[in-house]
Each structure stands twice: as structure tokens, then as C-alpha cells.
Amino acid sequence: MLFHSTRGNDSDRKFADIVMQGLASDGGLFMPDAWPQIDIEKFKKSDSFIDVAKQIVPLFTASSYSKEETLQILENTWHDFEDKQFAAIKKVDSKLLILELFHGPTASFKDFGLQLAAAFFNDILEKEDKTAIVLGATSGDTGSAAIDACKKYARIKSFILLPNGNMSEVQRRQMTTVDQPNVFTLRVNGTFDDCQDIVKSAFRDRDFMYDGQYLLAVNSINWVRIIGQICYYFYSYAQLKDEHSKLNFSVPTGNFGNVFACYSALKMGLPLEKIIVAVNENDILYRFFKDNQYARKIVEETISPSMDISIASNFERLIYDFYCERDSKVCNGLFSDFPSSSISLNKDVWQKSKSLFMSARVNDAETLKTMTEVFNDFQYILDPHTAVAFKAAQKLQGSVDGPIIVLATAHPAKFPKTLETVGLTASNIPKSLSNVMDKQEFSFSCEADQTAIINYIKEKNL
Ligand SMILES: *Cc1c(COP(=O)(O)O)cnc(C)c1O
């Protein structure tokens, strides 16, 4: 199976190429040429996450890897999970279940996608005898998951820009305390958007690279991250087996990567009723599902910082596949002026949303209240991102058949200050988080200055 861009001018690409390239050359996002189909009955016999992954991942890698080669890579892909089950479902009450995705080494669901990405990055680099630079900006969890996933591969040097702002001290320390010769954190005196702009223009100029060296994108537009996430949706089904014929998921959303993985699982054959798109006050997706207006707004800082975005990059994939029915000309037209002008779809096309999607917006006050209530009722501590999805599920459960699986995307111990405001303290703190508090921090501090940052990368890219 090959891959092509949502905008129609980059096609017939192999898996290994799109993994290393990230964004398509026409500015679109890569999509598989067809949705591979799986026999859902098979998953009733799967009793581990890896078992499920071994049936999913090879379907997407076949243009570059034999099945045996892929299975070999998967043996060592996901590592350092504190829960042997990787992604266990906890039953909080009869209608709301929690899928715990935070048992990986950096305590967020991003370990699932980024460990898979890093395993393939490294394998491709070894085959081609090349090296790579990972360059990214982070508002919280992406940076730590990318650093952790790549640090054991000497061919990859990671440079991660950390803006001032509202990431927690634990989150920052997860990155700055990694003492490895191929890991570089830059504390930038600027906003997340400043950092993103610098990363984007660095991707254009590339003057700090060697010939043949790769520059890798680790943000959620990389298709390989989506594959890693598709696996846990099927694994949810494997865990519930015959208990429920159809599933509903509530997903806390920023860049729409995790929701798109859920949608992909549906297209591949997962029996699924509704997907709840849960957002904080950065509500571009909520406004789209409510009013058919996909319009950029200034980012607001919330207590769920990993969902603080102004546009949801992966949403283009849904527009292309679900609404435009894979017509890349139409998709290209819709995005040609975005985000300077907003997108609204033809009314009849937009109506299709209701068959599958629901959306709710949850503000900080509601998020905190939900954290308190869920602790009081069930002695379960939610992180603020998960609380957004939990509240969204509560708001909408009256119009949904059957139970809703809420995705728990981060461990609450990543956000001790937020917990403190409602009088909670995380228990069972993962070792990976407690460790960082007394380690020495290493990082380069600088202004949001393109030249200074590029010079630093040049100096370290020896
Ligand atoms: C990244 C992140 C999200 C948002 O995920 P998307 O795939 O960007 O929608 C939600 N919760 C947490 C904890 C995250 O780190």
C-alpha cells in the first residue's frame, strides 16, 4: 500500500519515505491509498497490546518492509511501560470507562506514537547509513516523548525548543534532566508560537544540516504516530471482547491526531458508534461541529496545555477522507486560503458529522470541578486533559447508546500544581516522574532569535 497527500500533488510514496518526510511536499498530509481492512473477530483472541499491534502495523508498512521485518521491529518498539498491560481499561462506573494511556516512560499517550516513530526512524537510518536531526517545539508532552523515544539511538540528535509558558515543572524537567550526548533542550524566552515559527523556517532553510542528513518532524502530522495510536483502539475492543458490540470514545483533543487515529480504526473495521471530540476553551473543532465554521482564533492558556492550539493540523485528514470523500482538488481548494480565511463546508456535506461525531467544550472551572467530583465519587484522580474528556462524556452520555471509553492521555502526577488547587495529590507516581525532581537540569537558554538558535544547532551538529 502506498501513500498520497490530501492536496493531490505528492503521491505513490512508500512507507519509509513518508515516515522520514513528515509533511507532504505540497503542504498536505499523507494518507494511505486505501484503508486496510481487518477481521475484528480475530481481536477477540488477542490478549496483549503487542499482539494487536502485530496485526495492525504491518498493514501500513508493506511498501517498505516484509511482514517478518516489521514484526521483528515491533518486538523492541514499546519499552519502559510501568503497566505490563500497556493500555488497560478501568471501569469507573457502568457507563464511563477509562482507557489508561499514561503508563509509558513519559507518562502520556504520546509514547505510543513516538516510540513507533523512533523505531522506524532508526531502522531506516541504519539501512541507509545516515544520521538525522529531530527538531521540534513543545508545549508539554510531545517534547519529552520524542526525546525519550529517540535518546537511545545515536544516529538521531534531538533539539527541542521549550517556550516560556504554562508547561509544568515536571514536564520541563522530564526534558531538561536527560543527560545524553544526543539530546539538546533549548529554553526559549518566547511563546510556543515563536518557537513553532523558528522550527518552521528552520525546516525551510536547512542550512545547519549535512548533505544527506535527515531533518525529522515529530509532530502529530507524521503518519507513523497515527499507526501507533490506532493500535490501542483495537486493543480496547480486545479487552472488552463480547461485553459491548459497539464502542464510543471520548477523546481530549488538540491537534486531532488522537481522534483521527480513532476514525482510522473505524475505517479499518472497528465497530464504533460515536466519537466525542472533547476540547478546552481552544474550541475551533467544537465551533466546526456546532456551526460549520472552522476559523482560527487566538490561543488561550488553559490548565490542559497540550490541547492549547489555534488550529488542529490533523483535521485536514478528516476533511479530506470523511467530508470530501478523498477528492484532493476539493480539499486543496478548501485549504488554499486557510487559516487567513475560515472554512465552511456545503451544508449537506457538513450534516454528515452527526452520524459519527459529537463535540463538547469544557472550560477550566468545569475541568477542576470534574477532577474533584470524580475523586470524591470514585477515588480516581484524573489529569486535567482527561478531565476535559470525562466531562464531555458526562455532558453527552444521554444521547449516546452504551458505555463511553474516556481516553486518559496523561498521568495526573504531571500536573501537581493543578491538582493542588483542588486539594488533590497524585498517588502511585511513576518512577520516571519522581526521578526527575532531584536531577540536574541541562539546557541552553536563549531569546526567540532564529540566528542564535540555528548557530547553536550548527555547533552541536558535529
Ligand atoms: C498531545 C495531548 C493531547 C492532544 O492530542 P492530539 O492528538 O493533539 O489531539 C491531549 N492530552 C494530552 C495529555 C496530550 O499530551
Coordinates of C-alpha atoms and ligand atoms in Angstrom, one line a residue:
M1 CA 0.0 0.0 0.0
L2 CA 1.3 3.4 -1.0
F3 CA 0.6 6.9 0.4
H4 CA -0.5 10.2 -1.1
S5 CA -1.1 13.8 0.0
T6 CA -4.5 15.2 0.9
R7 CA -3.8 18.0 -1.6
G8 CA -3.1 15.8 -4.5
N9 CA 0.4 16.7 -5.6
D10 CA 2.5 14.2 -3.8
S11 CA 1.6 10.6 -4.4
D12 CA 2.7 7.0 -4.9
R13 CA 5.0 7.3 -1.9
K14 CA 6.4 4.4 0.1
F15 CA 6.0 4.0 3.9
A16 CA 9.7 4.6 4.6
D17 CA 9.7 7.8 2.6
I18 CA 6.6 9.4 4.3
V19 CA 8.0 8.5 7.7
M20 CA 11.2 10.4 7.0
Q21 CA 9.5 13.3 5.2
G22 CA 6.6 14.1 7.6
L23 CA 4.6 16.7 5.7
A24 CA 3.8 16.1 2.0
S25 CA 5.7 18.4 -0.4
D26 CA 2.5 20.2 -1.5
G27 CA 1.8 21.2 2.1
G28 CA -0.8 18.5 2.6
L29 CA -0.8 15.5 4.9
F30 CA -0.1 11.9 3.9
M31 CA -2.9 9.3 3.8
P32 CA -2.8 5.6 2.9
D33 CA -4.2 5.0 -0.6
A34 CA -6.8 2.7 0.9
W35 CA -8.0 1.7 4.4
P36 CA -6.6 -1.7 5.1
Q37 CA -9.4 -4.0 6.4
I38 CA -9.1 -6.2 9.4
D39 CA -11.2 -9.1 10.7
I40 CA -12.4 -7.8 14.0
E41 CA -13.2 -11.3 15.2
K42 CA -9.5 -12.1 15.4
F43 CA -9.0 -9.5 18.1
K44 CA -11.3 -11.3 20.5
K45 CA -8.4 -13.8 20.8
S46 CA -5.7 -11.2 21.2
D47 CA -4.7 -10.8 24.8
S48 CA -1.9 -8.3 24.7
F49 CA -1.3 -4.8 23.2
I50 CA 1.7 -6.1 21.2
D51 CA -0.4 -8.9 19.8
V52 CA -2.9 -6.4 18.5
A53 CA -0.1 -4.1 17.2
K54 CA 1.4 -7.0 15.2
Q55 CA -1.8 -7.3 13.3
I56 CA -2.2 -3.6 12.6
V57 CA 1.3 -2.1 11.9
P58 CA 2.4 -4.5 9.0
L59 CA -0.7 -3.4 7.1
F60 CA 0.8 0.1 6.7
T61 CA 4.5 -0.8 6.3
A62 CA 4.3 -3.3 3.5
S63 CA 5.6 -1.0 0.8
S64 CA 9.0 -0.8 2.6
Y65 CA 9.1 -3.9 4.9
S66 CA 8.2 -7.5 4.8
K67 CA 5.8 -8.7 7.4
E68 CA 8.6 -10.5 9.2
E69 CA 10.8 -7.4 9.3
T70 CA 8.0 -5.4 10.8
L71 CA 7.2 -8.0 13.4
Q72 CA 10.9 -8.0 14.3
I73 CA 10.9 -4.3 14.8
L74 CA 7.8 -4.5 16.9
E75 CA 9.5 -6.9 19.4
N76 CA 11.5 -4.0 20.7
T77 CA 9.4 -0.9 19.9
W78 CA 7.4 -0.2 23.0
H79 CA 9.6 -0.2 26.1
D80 CA 9.7 1.0 29.7
F81 CA 6.0 0.8 30.3
E82 CA 5.2 0.5 34.1
D83 CA 2.0 -1.4 33.5
K84 CA 2.6 -4.7 31.7
Q85 CA -0.8 -4.3 30.0
F86 CA 0.3 -1.0 28.4
A87 CA -3.2 0.4 28.0
A88 CA -5.6 -1.1 30.5
I89 CA -9.3 -0.2 30.7
K90 CA -10.5 0.8 34.2
K91 CA -14.2 0.7 34.9
V92 CA -15.1 3.8 36.8
D93 CA -18.9 3.4 36.6
S94 CA -21.1 1.3 34.4
K95 CA -21.4 4.0 31.7
L96 CA -17.9 5.5 31.7
L97 CA -14.7 3.5 31.3
I98 CA -11.2 4.9 31.3
L99 CA -8.5 3.8 28.9
E100 CA -5.2 4.5 30.7
L101 CA -2.6 5.5 28.1
F102 CA -0.2 7.1 30.6
H103 CA 1.9 4.1 31.7
G104 CA 4.8 4.7 29.3
P105 CA 8.1 6.3 30.2
T106 CA 7.0 9.9 29.9
A107 CA 3.5 9.3 31.3
S108 CA 1.4 10.5 28.3
F109 CA -0.2 8.7 25.4
K110 CA 2.4 10.2 23.1
D111 CA 4.8 7.4 24.0
F112 CA 2.7 5.1 21.8
G113 CA 3.2 7.0 18.6
L114 CA 6.6 8.3 19.2
Q115 CA 8.2 5.0 20.2
L116 CA 6.9 3.5 17.0
A117 CA 8.2 6.5 15.0
A118 CA 11.7 6.3 16.6
A119 CA 12.0 2.6 16.0
F120 CA 11.4 3.1 12.2
F121 CA 13.5 6.3 12.1
N122 CA 16.4 4.3 13.5
D123 CA 15.9 1.3 11.3
I124 CA 15.8 3.4 8.1
L125 CA 18.9 5.4 9.2
E126 CA 20.8 2.2 9.8
K127 CA 19.9 0.7 6.5
E128 CA 20.9 3.9 4.7
D129 CA 23.8 4.5 7.0
K130 CA 22.7 8.1 7.6
T131 CA 22.0 10.4 10.6
A132 CA 19.1 12.6 11.5
I133 CA 18.1 15.7 13.4
V134 CA 14.8 15.8 15.3
L135 CA 13.7 19.4 15.6
G136 CA 10.5 20.4 17.3
A137 CA 8.8 22.8 19.7
T138 CA 6.7 21.6 22.5
S139 CA 4.1 22.9 24.8
G140 CA 4.3 19.9 27.1
D141 CA 4.2 16.2 26.2
T142 CA 5.5 15.9 22.7
G143 CA 9.0 17.0 23.5
S144 CA 9.5 14.6 26.4
A145 CA 8.0 11.6 24.5
A146 CA 10.2 12.5 21.4
I147 CA 13.4 12.9 23.5
D148 CA 12.8 9.7 25.4
A149 CA 11.9 7.6 22.3
C150 CA 15.0 8.8 20.3
K151 CA 17.6 9.1 23.0
K152 CA 18.9 5.5 22.7
Y153 CA 19.6 5.9 19.0
A154 CA 23.0 7.5 18.5
R155 CA 22.2 8.3 14.8
I156 CA 19.5 10.8 16.0
K157 CA 20.2 14.1 17.6
S158 CA 17.2 15.8 19.2
F159 CA 16.8 19.5 19.5
I160 CA 13.6 20.5 21.4
L161 CA 12.5 24.1 21.9
L162 CA 10.7 24.8 25.2
P163 CA 8.8 28.1 25.3
N164 CA 8.2 30.0 28.5
G165 CA 4.7 29.4 29.5
N166 CA 2.5 27.1 31.0
M167 CA 4.1 23.7 30.9
S168 CA 4.5 22.2 34.4
E169 CA 7.9 22.0 36.2
V170 CA 7.7 18.2 36.0
Q171 CA 7.1 18.3 32.3
R172 CA 10.0 20.7 31.8
R173 CA 12.3 18.5 33.9
Q174 CA 11.4 15.4 32.0
M175 CA 13.2 17.0 29.1
T176 CA 16.0 19.1 30.7
T177 CA 17.3 16.3 33.0
V178 CA 18.1 13.9 30.2
D179 CA 21.8 13.7 30.3
Q180 CA 22.7 12.3 26.9
P181 CA 25.1 13.5 24.3
N182 CA 22.5 13.4 21.5
V183 CA 19.8 15.3 23.4
F184 CA 19.6 19.2 23.4
T185 CA 16.9 21.2 25.1
L186 CA 16.6 24.9 24.4
R187 CA 14.7 27.1 26.8
V188 CA 13.5 29.9 24.7
N189 CA 12.4 33.2 26.0
G190 CA 9.2 33.4 23.9
T191 CA 5.8 31.8 23.3
F192 CA 5.0 28.4 21.8
D193 CA 4.1 30.2 18.5
D194 CA 7.5 31.9 18.4
C195 CA 9.2 28.5 18.8
Q196 CA 6.9 27.0 16.1
D197 CA 7.8 29.8 13.7
I198 CA 11.6 29.2 14.2
V199 CA 11.1 25.5 13.7
K200 CA 9.1 26.0 10.5
S201 CA 11.7 28.3 9.0
A202 CA 14.5 26.0 10.0
F203 CA 12.7 23.3 8.1
R204 CA 12.7 25.6 5.0
D205 CA 16.3 26.7 5.2
R206 CA 18.1 23.6 6.5
D207 CA 21.5 25.3 6.4
F208 CA 22.6 23.6 9.6
M209 CA 22.4 20.1 8.0
Y210 CA 24.9 17.8 6.4
D211 CA 24.3 16.6 2.8
G212 CA 22.1 13.5 3.1
Q213 CA 21.2 14.1 6.7
Y214 CA 17.5 13.9 7.5
L215 CA 15.5 16.5 9.3
L216 CA 12.7 14.7 11.1
A217 CA 9.3 16.0 12.1
V218 CA 7.9 14.6 15.3
N219 CA 4.6 16.5 15.5
S220 CA 1.4 14.5 15.1
I221 CA 1.2 15.1 11.4
N222 CA 3.6 12.2 10.9
W223 CA 1.5 9.2 9.8
V224 CA 3.6 6.7 11.8
R225 CA 2.4 8.3 15.0
I226 CA -1.2 7.7 14.0
I227 CA -0.5 4.0 13.4
G228 CA 0.8 3.6 16.9
Q229 CA -2.4 5.1 18.2
I230 CA -4.7 3.1 16.1
C231 CA -3.4 0.0 17.9
Y232 CA -4.9 0.9 21.3
Y233 CA -8.4 1.5 19.9
F234 CA -8.4 -2.1 18.7
Y235 CA -6.8 -3.2 21.9
S236 CA -9.8 -1.7 23.8
Y237 CA -12.0 -3.9 21.7
A238 CA -9.9 -6.9 22.5
Q239 CA -10.2 -6.2 26.2
L240 CA -13.9 -5.8 26.3
K241 CA -14.5 -8.7 23.9
D242 CA -18.2 -9.6 23.8
E243 CA -19.3 -7.2 26.6
H244 CA -20.2 -4.4 24.1
S245 CA -21.0 -4.8 20.5
K246 CA -20.2 -1.2 19.7
L247 CA -17.9 1.3 21.3
N248 CA -18.0 5.0 22.0
F249 CA -14.8 7.0 22.7
S250 CA -14.4 10.4 24.3
V251 CA -11.0 11.9 23.2
P252 CA -9.4 15.0 24.6
T253 CA -8.2 16.9 21.5
G254 CA -5.7 19.4 20.4
N255 CA -4.2 18.7 17.0
F256 CA -6.8 16.0 16.2
G257 CA -4.2 13.3 15.9
N258 CA -5.7 11.0 18.5
V259 CA -9.2 11.5 17.2
F260 CA -8.0 10.8 13.7
A261 CA -6.5 7.5 14.9
C262 CA -9.9 6.6 16.3
Y263 CA -11.6 7.5 13.0
S264 CA -8.9 5.4 11.2
A265 CA -9.7 2.4 13.4
L266 CA -13.4 2.7 12.4
K267 CA -12.5 2.8 8.7
M268 CA -10.5 -0.3 9.2
G269 CA -13.4 -2.2 10.7
L270 CA -13.6 -1.3 14.4
P271 CA -17.3 -1.4 15.4
L272 CA -17.8 2.1 16.7
E273 CA -20.9 4.2 17.4
K274 CA -19.8 7.7 18.3
I275 CA -16.6 9.7 18.7
I276 CA -16.8 12.6 21.2
V277 CA -14.4 15.4 20.3
A278 CA -13.6 17.0 23.7
V279 CA -11.9 20.4 23.7
N280 CA -11.0 23.1 26.2
E281 CA -11.5 26.8 25.5
N282 CA -9.4 26.5 22.4
D283 CA -12.5 25.4 20.7
I284 CA -12.0 25.5 16.9
L285 CA -13.2 21.9 16.5
Y286 CA -16.3 22.5 18.7
R287 CA -17.3 25.5 16.7
F288 CA -16.9 23.5 13.5
F289 CA -19.2 20.7 14.7
K290 CA -21.7 23.2 16.1
D291 CA -21.8 25.9 13.4
N292 CA -19.9 24.6 10.4
Q293 CA -17.2 27.3 10.9
Y294 CA -13.6 26.2 11.0
A295 CA -12.0 29.5 11.9
R296 CA -8.7 30.3 13.7
K297 CA -8.8 32.1 17.0
I298 CA -6.0 33.4 19.3
V299 CA -4.7 30.6 21.6
E300 CA -5.8 30.8 25.2
E301 CA -3.7 29.3 28.0
T302 CA -5.7 26.7 30.0
I303 CA -4.9 24.1 32.6
S304 CA -4.8 21.4 29.8
P305 CA -1.9 22.9 28.0
S306 CA -1.3 20.1 25.5
M307 CA -4.7 21.0 24.0
D308 CA -3.9 24.7 23.6
I309 CA -3.9 25.1 19.8
S310 CA -5.4 27.6 17.4
I311 CA -5.8 25.1 14.5
A312 CA -6.0 21.3 14.6
S313 CA -3.5 20.2 11.9
N314 CA -4.8 16.6 11.5
F315 CA -8.3 17.8 10.9
E316 CA -7.3 18.2 7.3
R317 CA -7.2 14.4 7.1
L318 CA -10.8 14.2 8.2
I319 CA -11.9 16.9 5.8
Y320 CA -10.3 15.0 3.0
D321 CA -11.4 11.5 3.8
F322 CA -14.8 11.9 5.5
Y323 CA -16.2 15.1 4.1
C324 CA -14.5 15.4 0.6
E325 CA -14.6 11.7 0.1
R326 CA -11.0 11.8 -1.0
D327 CA -11.3 14.4 -3.6
S328 CA -8.0 16.2 -3.3
K329 CA -9.0 19.0 -5.6
V330 CA -11.8 20.0 -3.3
C331 CA -9.6 19.6 -0.2
N332 CA -6.9 21.7 -1.8
G333 CA -9.4 24.4 -2.6
L334 CA -10.7 24.4 1.0
F335 CA -7.3 24.8 2.5
S336 CA -5.8 27.2 -0.1
D337 CA -6.8 30.3 1.9
F338 CA -6.8 28.8 5.4
P339 CA -6.1 30.0 8.1
S340 CA -6.3 33.6 6.8
S341 CA -10.0 32.9 5.9
S342 CA -12.1 30.2 7.6
I343 CA -13.6 27.0 6.1
S344 CA -17.3 26.1 6.0
L345 CA -18.5 23.1 4.1
N346 CA -21.5 22.7 1.9
K347 CA -24.4 22.3 4.4
D348 CA -25.4 18.8 3.3
V349 CA -21.8 17.6 3.4
W350 CA -21.3 19.1 6.9
Q351 CA -24.5 17.3 8.1
K352 CA -22.7 14.0 7.8
S353 CA -20.8 14.9 11.0
K354 CA -23.9 14.0 13.1
S355 CA -23.7 10.3 12.1
L356 CA -20.4 9.9 13.8
F357 CA -19.1 12.9 15.8
M358 CA -20.2 14.8 18.8
S359 CA -18.3 17.6 20.5
A360 CA -18.3 19.3 23.8
R361 CA -16.3 22.3 25.1
V362 CA -15.1 22.2 28.8
N363 CA -13.7 25.3 30.5
D364 CA -11.1 25.3 33.3
A365 CA -13.7 25.7 36.1
E366 CA -15.6 22.7 34.8
T367 CA -12.4 20.7 34.5
L368 CA -11.4 21.4 38.1
K369 CA -14.9 20.5 39.3
T370 CA -14.8 17.3 37.4
M371 CA -11.4 16.3 38.9
T372 CA -12.9 16.9 42.4
E373 CA -16.1 15.0 41.7
V374 CA -14.5 12.0 40.1
F375 CA -12.1 11.8 43.1
N376 CA -15.0 12.0 45.6
D377 CA -17.2 9.6 43.7
F378 CA -14.7 7.0 42.6
Q379 CA -11.4 7.7 44.3
Y380 CA -9.9 8.2 40.9
I381 CA -7.6 11.1 40.0
L382 CA -7.9 12.5 36.5
D383 CA -5.3 14.7 34.9
P384 CA -6.7 17.9 33.5
H385 CA -6.7 16.7 29.9
T386 CA -8.5 13.5 30.8
A387 CA -11.0 15.5 32.9
V388 CA -12.0 17.5 29.8
A389 CA -12.8 14.3 28.0
F390 CA -14.6 12.9 31.1
K391 CA -16.7 15.9 31.4
A392 CA -17.5 15.9 27.7
A393 CA -18.6 12.3 28.0
Q394 CA -20.9 13.2 31.0
K395 CA -22.4 16.1 29.1
L396 CA -23.3 13.9 26.1
Q397 CA -23.9 10.4 27.6
G398 CA -27.7 10.9 27.5
S399 CA -27.6 10.9 23.7
V400 CA -25.2 8.0 23.3
D401 CA -26.0 4.3 23.3
G402 CA -23.9 2.2 25.6
P403 CA -20.8 3.0 27.6
I404 CA -18.2 5.6 26.6
I405 CA -14.5 4.9 26.9
V406 CA -12.7 8.1 28.0
L407 CA -9.1 8.3 26.9
A408 CA -6.8 9.1 29.8
T409 CA -4.0 10.8 27.9
A410 CA -1.6 11.8 30.8
H411 CA -0.8 10.8 34.3
P412 CA -2.1 13.3 36.9
A413 CA 1.3 13.5 38.6
K414 CA 2.5 15.6 35.6
F415 CA 0.3 18.4 36.9
P416 CA 0.9 18.7 40.7
K417 CA 0.1 22.4 40.8
T418 CA -3.3 22.0 39.2
L419 CA -4.1 19.0 41.4
E420 CA -3.1 21.2 44.4
T421 CA -5.7 23.8 43.5
V422 CA -8.4 21.3 44.2
G423 CA -6.7 19.7 47.2
L424 CA -5.5 16.5 45.4
T425 CA -2.2 14.8 45.5
A426 CA -1.3 12.2 42.9
S427 CA -0.6 8.7 44.3
N428 CA 1.3 5.9 42.6
I429 CA 3.6 8.4 41.0
P430 CA 5.5 6.7 38.2
K431 CA 9.2 6.4 38.9
S432 CA 10.0 8.2 35.7
L433 CA 8.3 11.3 37.1
S434 CA 9.5 11.2 40.7
N435 CA 13.1 10.7 39.5
V436 CA 13.3 14.0 37.6
M437 CA 12.7 16.3 40.6
D438 CA 16.2 16.0 42.1
K439 CA 18.2 15.5 38.9
Q440 CA 20.4 18.3 37.5
E441 CA 18.9 20.2 34.6
F442 CA 20.8 20.8 31.3
S443 CA 19.6 23.2 28.8
F444 CA 20.6 26.1 26.6
S445 CA 18.8 29.4 27.4
C446 CA 18.2 31.9 24.6
E447 CA 15.9 34.5 23.2
A448 CA 13.4 33.6 20.5
D449 CA 16.1 34.5 17.9
Q450 CA 16.4 32.4 14.8
T451 CA 20.1 33.1 14.2
A452 CA 21.1 32.3 17.8
I453 CA 19.2 29.1 17.8
I454 CA 20.4 27.9 14.4
N455 CA 24.0 28.7 15.4
Y456 CA 23.6 26.6 18.5
I457 CA 22.3 23.7 16.4
K458 CA 25.2 24.0 14.0
E459 CA 27.7 24.0 16.8
K460 CA 26.2 20.8 18.2
N461 CA 25.6 19.1 14.9
L462 CA 29.2 18.0 14.5
Ligands
LIG1 C1 -1.0 15.9 23.0 C2 -2.0 15.7 24.0 C3 -3.4 15.8 23.8 C4 -3.9 16.2 22.4 O1 -3.7 15.2 21.5 P1 -3.9 15.4 19.9 O2 -3.5 14.2 19.3 O3 -3.0 16.6 19.5 O4 -5.3 15.8 19.7 C5 -4.3 15.5 24.8 N1 -3.9 15.2 26.0 C6 -2.6 15.1 26.3 C7 -2.2 14.8 27.7 C8 -1.6 15.4 25.4 O5 -0.3 15.3 25.7

